[in-house]
Coordinates of N, CA and C in Angstrom, one line a residue:
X1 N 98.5 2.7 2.7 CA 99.3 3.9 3.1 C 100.4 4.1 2.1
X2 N 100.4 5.5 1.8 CA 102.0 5.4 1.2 C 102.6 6.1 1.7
X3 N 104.3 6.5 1.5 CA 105.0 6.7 2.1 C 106.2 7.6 0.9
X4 N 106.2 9.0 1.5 CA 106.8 9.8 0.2 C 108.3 10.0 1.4
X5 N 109.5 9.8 1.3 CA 110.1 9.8 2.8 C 110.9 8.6 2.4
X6 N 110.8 8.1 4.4 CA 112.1 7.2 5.0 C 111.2 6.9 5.8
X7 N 110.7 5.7 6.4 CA 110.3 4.9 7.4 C 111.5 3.8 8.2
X8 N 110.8 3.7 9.2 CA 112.0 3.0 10.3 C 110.7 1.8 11.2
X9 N 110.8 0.4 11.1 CA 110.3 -0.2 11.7 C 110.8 -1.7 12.1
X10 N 110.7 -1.5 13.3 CA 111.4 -2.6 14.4 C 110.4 -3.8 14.1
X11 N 109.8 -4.3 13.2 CA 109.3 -5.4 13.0 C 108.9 -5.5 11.5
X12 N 107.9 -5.5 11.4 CA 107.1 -5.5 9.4 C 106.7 -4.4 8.9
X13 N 106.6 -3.7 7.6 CA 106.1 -2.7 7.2 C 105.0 -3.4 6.1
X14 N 104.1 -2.8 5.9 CA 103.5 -3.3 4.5 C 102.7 -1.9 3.9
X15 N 102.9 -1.3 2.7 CA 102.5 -0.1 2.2 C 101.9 -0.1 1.1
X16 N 101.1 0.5 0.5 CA 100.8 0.8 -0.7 C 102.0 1.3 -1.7
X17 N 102.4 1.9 -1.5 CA 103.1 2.8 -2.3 C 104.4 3.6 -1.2
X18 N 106.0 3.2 -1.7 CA 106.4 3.7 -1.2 C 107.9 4.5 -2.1
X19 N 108.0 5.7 -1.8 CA 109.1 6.4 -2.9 C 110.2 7.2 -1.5
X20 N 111.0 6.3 -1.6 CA 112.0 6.4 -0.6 C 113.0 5.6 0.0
X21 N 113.2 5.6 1.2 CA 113.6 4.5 2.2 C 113.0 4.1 3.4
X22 N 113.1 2.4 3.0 CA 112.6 1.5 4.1 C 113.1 1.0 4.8
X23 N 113.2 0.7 5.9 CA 114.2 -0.1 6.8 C 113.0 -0.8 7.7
X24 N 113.3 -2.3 7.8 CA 113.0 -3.1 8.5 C 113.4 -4.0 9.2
X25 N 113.5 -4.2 10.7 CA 114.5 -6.1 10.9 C 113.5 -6.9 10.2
X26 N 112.1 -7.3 10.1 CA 112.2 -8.3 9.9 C 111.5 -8.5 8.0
X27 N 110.7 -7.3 8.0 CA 110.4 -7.6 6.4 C 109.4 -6.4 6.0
X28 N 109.8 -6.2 4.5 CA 109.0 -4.9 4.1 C 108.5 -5.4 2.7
X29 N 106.8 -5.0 2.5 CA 106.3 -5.0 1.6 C 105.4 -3.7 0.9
X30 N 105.7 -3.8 -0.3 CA 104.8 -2.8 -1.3 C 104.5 -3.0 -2.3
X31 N 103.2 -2.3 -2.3 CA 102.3 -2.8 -4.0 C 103.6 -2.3 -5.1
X32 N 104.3 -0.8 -5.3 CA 105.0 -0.2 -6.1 C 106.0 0.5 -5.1
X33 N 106.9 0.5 -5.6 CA 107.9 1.2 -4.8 C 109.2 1.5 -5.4
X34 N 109.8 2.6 -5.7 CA 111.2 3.1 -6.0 C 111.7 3.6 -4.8
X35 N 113.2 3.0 -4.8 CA 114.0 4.0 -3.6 C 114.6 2.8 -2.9
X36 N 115.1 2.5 -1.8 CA 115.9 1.3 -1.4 C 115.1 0.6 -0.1
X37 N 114.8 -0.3 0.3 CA 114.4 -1.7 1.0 C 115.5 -2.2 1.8
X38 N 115.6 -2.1 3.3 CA 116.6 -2.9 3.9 C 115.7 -3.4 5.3
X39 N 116.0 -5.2 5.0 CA 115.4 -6.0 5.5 C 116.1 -7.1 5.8
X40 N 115.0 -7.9 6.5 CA 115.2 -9.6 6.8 C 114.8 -9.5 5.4
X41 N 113.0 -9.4 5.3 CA 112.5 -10.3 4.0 C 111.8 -8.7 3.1
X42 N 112.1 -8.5 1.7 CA 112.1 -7.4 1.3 C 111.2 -7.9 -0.5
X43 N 109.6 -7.5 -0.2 CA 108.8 -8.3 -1.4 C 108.3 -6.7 -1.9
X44 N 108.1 -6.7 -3.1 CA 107.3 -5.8 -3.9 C 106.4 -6.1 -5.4
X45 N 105.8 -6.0 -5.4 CA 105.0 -5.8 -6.8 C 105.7 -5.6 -7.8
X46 N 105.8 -4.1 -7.9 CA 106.5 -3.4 -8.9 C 107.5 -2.6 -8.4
X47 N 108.7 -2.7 -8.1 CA 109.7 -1.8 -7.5 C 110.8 -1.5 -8.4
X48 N 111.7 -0.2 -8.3 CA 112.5 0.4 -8.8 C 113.9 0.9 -7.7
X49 N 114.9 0.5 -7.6 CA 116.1 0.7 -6.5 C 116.6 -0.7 -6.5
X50 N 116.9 -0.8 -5.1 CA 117.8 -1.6 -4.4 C 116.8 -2.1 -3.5
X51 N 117.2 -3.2 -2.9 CA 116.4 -4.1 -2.2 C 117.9 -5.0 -1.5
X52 N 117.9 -5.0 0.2 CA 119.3 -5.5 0.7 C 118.9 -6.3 1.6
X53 N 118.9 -7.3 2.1 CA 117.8 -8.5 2.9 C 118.6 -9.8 2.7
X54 N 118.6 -10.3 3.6 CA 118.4 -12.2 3.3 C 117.4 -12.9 2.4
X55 N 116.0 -11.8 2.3 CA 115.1 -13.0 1.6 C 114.9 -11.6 0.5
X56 N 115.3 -11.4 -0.7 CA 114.7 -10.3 -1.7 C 113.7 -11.2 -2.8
X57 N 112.2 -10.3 -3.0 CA 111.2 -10.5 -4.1 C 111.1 -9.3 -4.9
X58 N 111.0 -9.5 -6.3 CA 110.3 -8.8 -6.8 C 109.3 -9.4 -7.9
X59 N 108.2 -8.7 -8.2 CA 107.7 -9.0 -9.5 C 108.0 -8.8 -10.8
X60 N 108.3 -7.1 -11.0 CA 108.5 -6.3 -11.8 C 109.1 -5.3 -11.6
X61 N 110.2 -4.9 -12.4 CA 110.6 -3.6 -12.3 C 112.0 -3.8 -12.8
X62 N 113.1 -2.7 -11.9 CA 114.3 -3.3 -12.3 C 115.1 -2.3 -10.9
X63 N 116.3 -3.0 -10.9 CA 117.4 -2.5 -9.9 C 118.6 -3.6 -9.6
X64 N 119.3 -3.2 -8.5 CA 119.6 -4.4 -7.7 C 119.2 -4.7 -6.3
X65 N 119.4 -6.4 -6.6 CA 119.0 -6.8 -5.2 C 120.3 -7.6 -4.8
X66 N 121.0 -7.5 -3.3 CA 121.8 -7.7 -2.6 C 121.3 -8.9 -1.5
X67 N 122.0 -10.0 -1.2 CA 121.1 -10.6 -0.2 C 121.4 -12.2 -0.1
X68 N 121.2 -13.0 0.5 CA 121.1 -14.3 0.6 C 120.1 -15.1 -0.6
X69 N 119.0 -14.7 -1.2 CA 118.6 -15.2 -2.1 C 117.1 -14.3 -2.5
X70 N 117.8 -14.2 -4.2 CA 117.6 -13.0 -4.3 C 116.3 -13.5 -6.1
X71 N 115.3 -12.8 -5.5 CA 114.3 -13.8 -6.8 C 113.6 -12.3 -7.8
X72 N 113.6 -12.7 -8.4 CA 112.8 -11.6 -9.8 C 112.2 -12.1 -10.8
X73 N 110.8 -11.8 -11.1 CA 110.4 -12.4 -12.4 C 110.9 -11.7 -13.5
X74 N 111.3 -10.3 -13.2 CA 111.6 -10.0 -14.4 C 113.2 -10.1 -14.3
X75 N 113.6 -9.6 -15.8 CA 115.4 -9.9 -15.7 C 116.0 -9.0 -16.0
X76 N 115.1 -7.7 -15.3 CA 116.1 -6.5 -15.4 C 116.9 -5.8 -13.7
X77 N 117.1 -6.9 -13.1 CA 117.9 -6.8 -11.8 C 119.1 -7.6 -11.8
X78 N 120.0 -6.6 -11.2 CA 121.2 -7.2 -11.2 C 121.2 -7.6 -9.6
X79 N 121.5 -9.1 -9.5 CA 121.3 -9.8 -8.3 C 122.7 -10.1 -8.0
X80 N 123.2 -10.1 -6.5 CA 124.3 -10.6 -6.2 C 124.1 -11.1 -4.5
X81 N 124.3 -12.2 -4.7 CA 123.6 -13.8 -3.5 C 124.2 -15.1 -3.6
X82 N 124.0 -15.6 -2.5 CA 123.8 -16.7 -2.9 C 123.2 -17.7 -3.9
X83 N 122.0 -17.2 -3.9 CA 120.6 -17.6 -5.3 C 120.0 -16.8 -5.6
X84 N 120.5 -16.9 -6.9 CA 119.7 -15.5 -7.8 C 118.6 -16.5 -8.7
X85 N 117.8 -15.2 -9.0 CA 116.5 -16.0 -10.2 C 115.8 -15.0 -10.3
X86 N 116.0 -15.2 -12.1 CA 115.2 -14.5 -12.3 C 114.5 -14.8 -13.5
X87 N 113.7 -14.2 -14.4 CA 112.6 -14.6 -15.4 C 113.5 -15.4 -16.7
X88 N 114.8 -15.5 -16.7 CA 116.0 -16.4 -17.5 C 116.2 -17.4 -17.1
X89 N 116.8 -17.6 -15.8 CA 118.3 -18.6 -15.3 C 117.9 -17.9 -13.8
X90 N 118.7 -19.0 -13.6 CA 118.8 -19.0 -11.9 C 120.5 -19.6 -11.9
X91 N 121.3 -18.6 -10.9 CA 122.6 -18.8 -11.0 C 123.2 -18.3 -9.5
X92 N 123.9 -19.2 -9.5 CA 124.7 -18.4 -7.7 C 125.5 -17.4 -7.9
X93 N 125.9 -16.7 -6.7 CA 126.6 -15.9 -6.7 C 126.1 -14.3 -7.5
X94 N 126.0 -14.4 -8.8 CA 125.6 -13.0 -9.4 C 124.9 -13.7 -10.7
X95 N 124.0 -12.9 -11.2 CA 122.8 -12.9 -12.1 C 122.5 -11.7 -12.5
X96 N 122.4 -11.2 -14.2 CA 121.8 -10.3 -14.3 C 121.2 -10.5 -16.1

């Protein structure tokens, strides 16, 4: 499913493709996604924005992620957490 918009769900989302805003309590996932993620647990493939959660993933892409621990393979997100990591260093507090 994708999702061109704002979705609102009281438990899990999981999308193909989403270009907008997500909101979840407990966790949101997408294959590709630009636009912002607010969650418990906030995973993507390939995403572009913001990502705000306790648990942030990404694969690829870049933005920031805001959150309790905050993971990226790649190292074009500016992370600010508890634990950050990303395709460099892993560092508390802020990483980019």
């Amino acid at each position: 499913m994708d999702i061109n918009g704002a979705f609102v769900s009281f438990f899990s989302s999981d999308v193909e493709e989403l270009n907008g805003l997500g909101v979840s309590i407990f966790g949101n996932h997408a294959s590709s996604g630009r636009g912002l993620f607010v969650g418990g647990y906030n995973s993507a493939d390939d995403f572009k924005g913001m990502q705000i959660g306790v648990y942030n993933h990404m694969q690829t892409g870049f933005g920031i992620q805001i959150g309790m621990v905050n993971i990226s393979k790649s190292t074009s997100a500016l992370q600010l957490g508890f634990w950050n990591r990303n395709g460099e260093r892993t560092m508390p507090f802020i990483n980019f």
